[in-house]
């Protein structure tokens, strides 16, 4: 029995199949980008299995399914979308209700004290409640679920691209995200609740897709129907659409945001399901608001949720306004990219602080809260009091509720315009800014101070250890910028200042977030005015174009700062100059079709690979041929079930009796069995397993001379986790390597080919954040010098003089 | 010189490389689906080359480009989008202006004659003008550009999927589409102008992308920048978005329609460019309307374009209305699928008639026009006259222009409600139906007659040989259905009848077109009322769900009836039970890396293949290896330029001097050089060409045992034209076949494996239109009988009991 004999000498045999096939200089393990900052902690990350594993077992399982099971499967997909929409809209409603009441009570109490001119006490109450709420939010976030920090949009976006960060979709994260967001927003920090809503929606979707959480006993068997990452990904996409839809009451905008910004793969069928989910959100929210209109929701007023209804029946604007709006867009784009730049710099500093430990995180949050309290309470004192307008639509000054005219320290029949903006909830500030017929309400100085305050405060607030979104800060900053421009233009325009605020918000959103269609629809749904459409479209296009000249969108910057190995759609031009064989790293581990248990145990324990090629060798076949690819999870399941044979033989049809499809279902993140938990006797270790029925017999393959750019296109478009590299020349082993997403990362490619950076010079498009880690690799490896030397060593590499990533990919 | 020697014996040598490698039983040429009905004629079709051909020449060409060229490339992309938006909006405006004036004058003249009670003369004028306009439209369509027939959306959709139908994007087609659409719509046929606008937009985009039309001398060198199908595809997508945007003045809806219904591949960057295009459309249209508001546009009134502004400041609806709207959606879905079913049946009959010749086509159009004239003029006589309402907002009866109250044959102070709908332009009819505060205006019987008339008339009108859209007929039919339901419900609802008409139109659109998000946005932009959003969403979802249970959407039905080889995104389940080797057909034609001119000429002349694998054999390499894939176009260019060598040798760097990238640019549809045009001397025929610099060295490959479903996923997602099949066992030829889109068509697969239909029985999802052609194949091949026999012959094929195409692909 040559197979068994050969196997016994495996571990020490340098000529064995299991030795690296690639040249020794590249037998390094590709460990770049295997960790990332998830929330506020550094965690190891995995890829998701979106590819359908077409093994015999899978095919037989599907063939055996009856009509009722298939109907159940389809029905469950729609039911889950319904549940996601329903639950997310309930959460969003409760979230808004809680924030409006918490923050509302705080402002009412302090305002009342101010009326009694007990300023110090008012400040003390304001200060203490803000600090208390911030500490509460920071403590639960830091101690219970650090993954809930920030907006969560980068994490969800990375998940939808195929990066599985641990802990982002757990019950703890969901709980902290909801409670932490309520308290953090109520504490007057300049942060939003839209981003956390997206994460909440994705979290709800993921938990439902996994059938609940085992850890807390919250599982329902009837829900556990989606056994692969593919179905769960679709649900998470619907969940993120529901999040935006619920946050802004923008159902169409939600679908488009998920489509334009969040998802990496997209199908018409999915669009439809996302649309269904957000329709449910719209209907449920409407029903809830009907309930609240009767006044049972405390300080949750008529406005309800974020909805800045600036409707006006007859907006007329002419071509003369177009240049002005154009300039507004240009400046908005510059400001937006500056915002992105500064925010990412501040985040890097914060990451250093956060790495020092939990105490540092919480102290940082406290410092920001204290600073915010001083600013919000202190700045209005510098504004001069304004006499109340005689024809004001509402009582002036507003007392006992939030409104346009805050009295603050002013004498009777006067109001403090800066306090009306700054000493208020963000939603009310935006409503004030967007309001019409208020052209005379604000002073230049107040508006300018408010703009500068928002700009910097939101940059410093985002990175604290609490759930924090960016949408609302960006809108409020942009609206104040737009209104300030409107005031400067003054009477030379037909548009009222509220419309300038709307356009300013659009320009700042366009400059920071860089989505176009979805932001346009969200702005329309927010302001409920379709006549603005051409102006908003123009502003968004201009600001995005301008901002794109400087840096990437804010979520991509954050994602890169956090180190997620996000796969871009387009191949960088230098990838077209490299072949697949140039980047693949070893050592490659393979199995025989009928393999010894000891070998499997050894390799699983000594490597962290997730997929292994399966090779059939003589006498099983004429020559060594590739049988397919087997996953680590499946191997662990096989070892756990101990279907071993004392001699190498095929398992036959028994396999369908010994396993159910549940055994091979993909577990939720980090919930799979560990190889370390499996204990085998010495006798079992000497037995054999037939891997064939569990081997994916249709893995995608590329020839080693394939250009790396084209391999990336295949990898990305089809949504793979493993891509097998096969030799060009026959007669060698049937597989020479495996590509994973890490192999396409610039850090890795430049690590393997450090000289690319010299050859490609300035033109090379290296992301800001990849340079430091790359430089390390570079420094450790280069021992010789000149450009000519390097060019001789890498003659096949020639870079285009200037590189535009859109050129090849369109 | 063994290579040359071997070559000389090629043509008669049965063992040669150029003989089919597959078993003889499958050495049939796959000729299914190589022709399709384009417009109204049967034409041969080709695939488009979306894949980037990465050969040495291409790489070197890119490397040599300077910064200015790259900037020019990017600038041109945006400039072309601007031009597309600008030109398409001008065309749309002129189109509307012409239709409003032509049809308006016709109705004003006939109405005036009716006022003078000269009924017979009025009918004669109406009849003659309709017939004249129809004949004009039919004659120019049939004689000048048959490809302009119909809406053109199926053709554009197929183009965006990679199917190149000849003549759809020529100057003639564009001209006929515009003029024919104006005259056909003015002739009171119940057809729309939105579909033709999409085709017009795509046509403008394609012509601009090709740099004009050589045939008419309309070429601009500076425009000829896009030398591949990929860039042109993107432009055509933008053009179709601009078409919808211009037709409905719905810029966001246009982008979404192109995204949801038209395009097969999609990127964020493209979304952005499409959005830019439609923003231009919105701004230009607005400027034009500003011009017309001063009254310089004749009968082109204030409404202008299609824009059914049913704004009402306070629409309130409650949960009680939801069940009613739900039922409206269900019935709308059933009606919509019935409409699709009947329309596709009528189209098949019409295709038989149209095949008989040009005269038959024109006669058919005349018959429909005559029938329409009689119906439109005759039916209102059956309606009873209504007294004018006392508080009507406009004069009653309306005289001298189109309006709500048509006098027709009625006595003074009375109006004919059916005539107000039916004896009117479609746009005005829709405006009447959508209008509010007109609950008492129409009678039950009139509304019902109008609904039935529209339903059937639009089905019979679409297939005539003239540019004809489906959007407006579907909207008018749906609106009359919705208004009829609203009238039946009567006072039991808070919604006014105009809103029911809007919801009815949405339900019928959803039931027929089956898009959701884009229709929702288009309806919102048409009616200019965001408050309707939740109701429209619900209606669309319900009607689409109901209708999907019966058949496919109207464009897909038409596309299949026309025979376009459209590649679906999802793999049919039976494809997972077959391997790539099961469907690949021969004979496979290959070339050596350095090939004799005679062989190339022979193979190019005797086959119609578009791509050929290039093989390097000893002594060029150790063993036969796959060098890559070369395209027919490139070979023809090489032959034309006669860069031959008397002995087999490599071409070296000379190649970059002898050719420019323009030589290898993809020509427009059917404009490439033909092999028949090339004349070579006998001496030249004996010389050699080095194919290496022109060979795409990174073709995508699959192993022959790959499942067909996974190969389809790769083929479709990456957007390929050729997919090479490589052998599993080493030692055979390095390539065993080529897959093209035709090999994935159900007709072909079932032709190669006819027994699949028995094994898979009823569950197999075969499209209605594929069955007949498949049955032919079946009948000619099966000579033996029982199910058991077949199962023994095809043991590897087992079908799931019921097949849901969404199950695997999600």
JSON list of C-alpha atoms in Angstrom, two decimals, chain A residues 247-368:
[
{"chain": "A", "resi": 247, "resn": "UNK", "atom": "CA", "xyz": [-32.98, 57.02, 11.16]},
{"chain": "A", "resi": 248, "resn": "UNK", "atom": "CA", "xyz": [-34.08, 59.51, 8.52]},
{"chain": "A", "resi": 249, "resn": "UNK", "atom": "CA", "xyz": [-37.56, 58.21, 7.73]},
{"chain": "A", "resi": 250, "resn": "UNK", "atom": "CA", "xyz": [-36.18, 57.87, 4.21]},
{"chain": "A", "resi": 251, "resn": "UNK", "atom": "CA", "xyz": [-37.17, 54.44, 2.88]},
{"chain": "A", "resi": 252, "resn": "UNK", "atom": "CA", "xyz": [-35.95, 54.95, -0.67]},
{"chain": "A", "resi": 253, "resn": "UNK", "atom": "CA", "xyz": [-32.85, 56.74, 0.55]},
{"chain": "A", "resi": 254, "resn": "UNK", "atom": "CA", "xyz": [-32.10, 53.84, 2.87]},
{"chain": "A", "resi": 255, "resn": "UNK", "atom": "CA", "xyz": [-32.14, 51.31, 0.05]},
{"chain": "A", "resi": 256, "resn": "UNK", "atom": "CA", "xyz": [-29.96, 53.53, -2.07]},
{"chain": "A", "resi": 257, "resn": "UNK", "atom": "CA", "xyz": [-27.48, 54.20, 0.72]},
{"chain": "A", "resi": 258, "resn": "UNK", "atom": "CA", "xyz": [-27.10, 50.48, 1.34]},
{"chain": "A", "resi": 259, "resn": "UNK", "atom": "CA", "xyz": [-26.66, 49.98, -2.38]},
{"chain": "A", "resi": 260, "resn": "UNK", "atom": "CA", "xyz": [-24.26, 52.83, -3.05]},
{"chain": "A", "resi": 261, "resn": "UNK", "atom": "CA", "xyz": [-22.16, 52.91, 0.09]},
{"chain": "A", "resi": 262, "resn": "UNK", "atom": "CA", "xyz": [-22.54, 49.68, 2.01]},
{"chain": "A", "resi": 263, "resn": "UNK", "atom": "CA", "xyz": [-22.81, 46.67, -0.23]},
{"chain": "A", "resi": 264, "resn": "UNK", "atom": "CA", "xyz": [-20.08, 45.20, -2.38]},
{"chain": "A", "resi": 265, "resn": "UNK", "atom": "CA", "xyz": [-22.27, 42.79, -4.33]},
{"chain": "A", "resi": 266, "resn": "UNK", "atom": "CA", "xyz": [-25.68, 43.56, -5.58]},
{"chain": "A", "resi": 267, "resn": "UNK", "atom": "CA", "xyz": [-28.50, 41.87, -7.38]},
{"chain": "A", "resi": 268, "resn": "UNK", "atom": "CA", "xyz": [-31.92, 43.04, -8.51]},
{"chain": "A", "resi": 269, "resn": "UNK", "atom": "CA", "xyz": [-33.58, 40.47, -6.25]},
{"chain": "A", "resi": 270, "resn": "UNK", "atom": "CA", "xyz": [-31.74, 41.92, -3.27]},
{"chain": "A", "resi": 271, "resn": "UNK", "atom": "CA", "xyz": [-32.79, 45.46, -4.17]},
{"chain": "A", "resi": 272, "resn": "UNK", "atom": "CA", "xyz": [-36.35, 44.31, -4.08]},
{"chain": "A", "resi": 273, "resn": "UNK", "atom": "CA", "xyz": [-36.02, 42.67, -0.68]},
{"chain": "A", "resi": 274, "resn": "UNK", "atom": "CA", "xyz": [-34.28, 45.72, 0.76]},
{"chain": "A", "resi": 275, "resn": "UNK", "atom": "CA", "xyz": [-37.09, 47.84, -0.61]},
{"chain": "A", "resi": 276, "resn": "UNK", "atom": "CA", "xyz": [-39.63, 45.59, 1.12]},
{"chain": "A", "resi": 277, "resn": "UNK", "atom": "CA", "xyz": [-37.74, 45.95, 4.40]},
{"chain": "A", "resi": 278, "resn": "UNK", "atom": "CA", "xyz": [-37.69, 49.72, 4.25]},
{"chain": "A", "resi": 279, "resn": "UNK", "atom": "CA", "xyz": [-41.35, 49.82, 3.22]},
{"chain": "A", "resi": 280, "resn": "UNK", "atom": "CA", "xyz": [-42.13, 48.00, 6.46]},
{"chain": "A", "resi": 281, "resn": "UNK", "atom": "CA", "xyz": [-40.01, 50.55, 8.32]},
{"chain": "A", "resi": 282, "resn": "UNK", "atom": "CA", "xyz": [-41.92, 53.42, 6.70]},
{"chain": "A", "resi": 283, "resn": "UNK", "atom": "CA", "xyz": [-45.31, 51.96, 7.53]},
{"chain": "A", "resi": 284, "resn": "UNK", "atom": "CA", "xyz": [-44.46, 51.04, 11.12]},
{"chain": "A", "resi": 285, "resn": "UNK", "atom": "CA", "xyz": [-42.91, 54.46, 11.79]},
{"chain": "A", "resi": 286, "resn": "UNK", "atom": "CA", "xyz": [-45.98, 56.14, 10.39]},
{"chain": "A", "resi": 287, "resn": "UNK", "atom": "CA", "xyz": [-48.20, 54.11, 12.68]},
{"chain": "A", "resi": 288, "resn": "UNK", "atom": "CA", "xyz": [-46.02, 54.99, 15.70]},
{"chain": "A", "resi": 289, "resn": "UNK", "atom": "CA", "xyz": [-46.12, 58.67, 14.88]},
{"chain": "A", "resi": 290, "resn": "UNK", "atom": "CA", "xyz": [-49.90, 58.48, 14.61]},
{"chain": "A", "resi": 291, "resn": "UNK", "atom": "CA", "xyz": [-49.85, 57.21, 18.20]},
{"chain": "A", "resi": 292, "resn": "UNK", "atom": "CA", "xyz": [-47.52, 60.00, 19.33]},
{"chain": "A", "resi": 293, "resn": "UNK", "atom": "CA", "xyz": [-49.49, 62.74, 17.62]},
{"chain": "A", "resi": 294, "resn": "UNK", "atom": "CA", "xyz": [-52.06, 62.34, 20.38]},
{"chain": "A", "resi": 295, "resn": "UNK", "atom": "CA", "xyz": [-49.42, 63.67, 22.76]},
{"chain": "A", "resi": 296, "resn": "UNK", "atom": "CA", "xyz": [-48.61, 60.54, 24.73]},
{"chain": "A", "resi": 297, "resn": "UNK", "atom": "CA", "xyz": [-44.90, 60.62, 24.05]},
{"chain": "A", "resi": 298, "resn": "UNK", "atom": "CA", "xyz": [-43.71, 63.27, 26.48]},
{"chain": "A", "resi": 299, "resn": "UNK", "atom": "CA", "xyz": [-41.33, 65.76, 24.94]},
{"chain": "A", "resi": 300, "resn": "UNK", "atom": "CA", "xyz": [-41.27, 63.79, 21.71]},
{"chain": "A", "resi": 301, "resn": "UNK", "atom": "CA", "xyz": [-43.00, 66.49, 19.77]},
{"chain": "A", "resi": 302, "resn": "UNK", "atom": "CA", "xyz": [-44.84, 66.74, 16.55]},
{"chain": "A", "resi": 303, "resn": "UNK", "atom": "CA", "xyz": [-41.68, 66.72, 14.48]},
{"chain": "A", "resi": 304, "resn": "UNK", "atom": "CA", "xyz": [-40.80, 63.27, 15.66]},
{"chain": "A", "resi": 305, "resn": "UNK", "atom": "CA", "xyz": [-37.71, 61.49, 14.42]},
{"chain": "A", "resi": 306, "resn": "UNK", "atom": "CA", "xyz": [-35.37, 63.37, 12.19]},
{"chain": "A", "resi": 307, "resn": "UNK", "atom": "CA", "xyz": [-37.56, 65.08, 9.63]},
{"chain": "A", "resi": 308, "resn": "UNK", "atom": "CA", "xyz": [-36.76, 68.62, 8.67]},
{"chain": "A", "resi": 309, "resn": "UNK", "atom": "CA", "xyz": [-39.88, 69.48, 6.78]},
{"chain": "A", "resi": 310, "resn": "UNK", "atom": "CA", "xyz": [-38.95, 72.73, 5.05]},
{"chain": "A", "resi": 311, "resn": "UNK", "atom": "CA", "xyz": [-41.77, 72.51, 2.60]},
{"chain": "A", "resi": 312, "resn": "UNK", "atom": "CA", "xyz": [-42.71, 75.59, 0.70]},
{"chain": "A", "resi": 313, "resn": "UNK", "atom": "CA", "xyz": [-45.23, 75.44, -2.12]},
{"chain": "A", "resi": 314, "resn": "UNK", "atom": "CA", "xyz": [-43.50, 77.76, -4.52]},
{"chain": "A", "resi": 315, "resn": "UNK", "atom": "CA", "xyz": [-39.76, 77.74, -4.57]},
{"chain": "A", "resi": 316, "resn": "UNK", "atom": "CA", "xyz": [-38.61, 79.62, -7.59]},
{"chain": "A", "resi": 317, "resn": "UNK", "atom": "CA", "xyz": [-35.02, 79.86, -8.57]},
{"chain": "A", "resi": 318, "resn": "UNK", "atom": "CA", "xyz": [-33.44, 81.00, -11.77]},
{"chain": "A", "resi": 319, "resn": "UNK", "atom": "CA", "xyz": [-30.27, 80.45, -13.70]},
{"chain": "A", "resi": 320, "resn": "UNK", "atom": "CA", "xyz": [-28.76, 83.43, -11.89]},
{"chain": "A", "resi": 321, "resn": "UNK", "atom": "CA", "xyz": [-28.66, 81.39, -8.70]},
{"chain": "A", "resi": 322, "resn": "UNK", "atom": "CA", "xyz": [-26.73, 78.57, -10.33]},
{"chain": "A", "resi": 323, "resn": "UNK", "atom": "CA", "xyz": [-23.21, 80.08, -10.09]},
{"chain": "A", "resi": 324, "resn": "UNK", "atom": "CA", "xyz": [-23.74, 80.85, -6.44]},
{"chain": "A", "resi": 325, "resn": "UNK", "atom": "CA", "xyz": [-24.86, 77.31, -5.73]},
{"chain": "A", "resi": 326, "resn": "UNK", "atom": "CA", "xyz": [-21.88, 76.09, -7.70]},
{"chain": "A", "resi": 327, "resn": "UNK", "atom": "CA", "xyz": [-19.50, 78.04, -5.48]},
{"chain": "A", "resi": 328, "resn": "UNK", "atom": "CA", "xyz": [-21.32, 76.75, -2.42]},
{"chain": "A", "resi": 329, "resn": "UNK", "atom": "CA", "xyz": [-20.62, 73.24, -3.70]},
{"chain": "A", "resi": 330, "resn": "UNK", "atom": "CA", "xyz": [-16.95, 73.92, -4.34]},
{"chain": "A", "resi": 331, "resn": "UNK", "atom": "CA", "xyz": [-16.32, 75.31, -0.87]},
{"chain": "A", "resi": 332, "resn": "UNK", "atom": "CA", "xyz": [-18.42, 72.53, 0.64]},
{"chain": "A", "resi": 333, "resn": "UNK", "atom": "CA", "xyz": [-16.26, 69.99, -1.12]},
{"chain": "A", "resi": 334, "resn": "UNK", "atom": "CA", "xyz": [-13.05, 71.56, 0.15]},
{"chain": "A", "resi": 335, "resn": "UNK", "atom": "CA", "xyz": [-14.42, 71.77, 3.68]},
{"chain": "A", "resi": 336, "resn": "UNK", "atom": "CA", "xyz": [-15.65, 68.19, 3.49]},
{"chain": "A", "resi": 337, "resn": "UNK", "atom": "CA", "xyz": [-12.30, 66.79, 2.45]},
{"chain": "A", "resi": 338, "resn": "UNK", "atom": "CA", "xyz": [-10.59, 68.89, 5.11]},
{"chain": "A", "resi": 339, "resn": "UNK", "atom": "CA", "xyz": [-13.04, 67.45, 7.62]},
{"chain": "A", "resi": 340, "resn": "UNK", "atom": "CA", "xyz": [-12.18, 63.93, 6.49]},
{"chain": "A", "resi": 341, "resn": "UNK", "atom": "CA", "xyz": [-8.47, 64.64, 6.69]},
{"chain": "A", "resi": 342, "resn": "UNK", "atom": "CA", "xyz": [-8.64, 66.09, 10.19]},
{"chain": "A", "resi": 343, "resn": "UNK", "atom": "CA", "xyz": [-11.00, 63.42, 11.46]},
{"chain": "A", "resi": 344, "resn": "UNK", "atom": "CA", "xyz": [-8.72, 60.62, 10.32]},
{"chain": "A", "resi": 345, "resn": "UNK", "atom": "CA", "xyz": [-5.72, 62.33, 11.93]},
{"chain": "A", "resi": 346, "resn": "UNK", "atom": "CA", "xyz": [-7.56, 62.77, 15.21]},
{"chain": "A", "resi": 347, "resn": "UNK", "atom": "CA", "xyz": [-8.68, 59.14, 15.08]},
{"chain": "A", "resi": 348, "resn": "UNK", "atom": "CA", "xyz": [-5.08, 58.01, 14.83]},
{"chain": "A", "resi": 349, "resn": "UNK", "atom": "CA", "xyz": [-4.18, 59.98, 17.91]},
{"chain": "A", "resi": 350, "resn": "UNK", "atom": "CA", "xyz": [-7.22, 58.60, 19.72]},
{"chain": "A", "resi": 351, "resn": "UNK", "atom": "CA", "xyz": [-6.25, 55.06, 18.74]},
{"chain": "A", "resi": 352, "resn": "UNK", "atom": "CA", "xyz": [-2.92, 55.54, 20.52]},
{"chain": "A", "resi": 353, "resn": "UNK", "atom": "CA", "xyz": [-4.76, 56.73, 23.61]},
{"chain": "A", "resi": 354, "resn": "UNK", "atom": "CA", "xyz": [-7.34, 53.96, 23.44]},
{"chain": "A", "resi": 355, "resn": "UNK", "atom": "CA", "xyz": [-4.64, 51.31, 23.18]},
{"chain": "A", "resi": 356, "resn": "UNK", "atom": "CA", "xyz": [-3.36, 52.28, 26.64]},
{"chain": "A", "resi": 357, "resn": "UNK", "atom": "CA", "xyz": [-6.33, 50.66, 28.34]},
{"chain": "A", "resi": 358, "resn": "UNK", "atom": "CA", "xyz": [-9.92, 50.99, 29.40]},
{"chain": "A", "resi": 359, "resn": "UNK", "atom": "CA", "xyz": [-9.28, 53.78, 31.89]},
{"chain": "A", "resi": 360, "resn": "UNK", "atom": "CA", "xyz": [-7.66, 55.94, 29.25]},
{"chain": "A", "resi": 361, "resn": "UNK", "atom": "CA", "xyz": [-10.63, 55.43, 26.95]},
{"chain": "A", "resi": 362, "resn": "UNK", "atom": "CA", "xyz": [-13.10, 56.53, 29.60]},
{"chain": "A", "resi": 363, "resn": "UNK", "atom": "CA", "xyz": [-10.98, 59.48, 30.68]},
{"chain": "A", "resi": 364, "resn": "UNK", "atom": "CA", "xyz": [-10.78, 60.62, 27.07]},
{"chain": "A", "resi": 365, "resn": "UNK", "atom": "CA", "xyz": [-14.56, 60.47, 26.79]},
{"chain": "A", "resi": 366, "resn": "UNK", "atom": "CA", "xyz": [-14.89, 62.49, 30.03]},
{"chain": "A", "resi": 367, "resn": "UNK", "atom": "CA", "xyz": [-12.49, 65.14, 28.80]},
{"chain": "A", "resi": 368, "resn": "UNK", "atom": "CA", "xyz": [-14.46, 65.56, 25.60]}
]
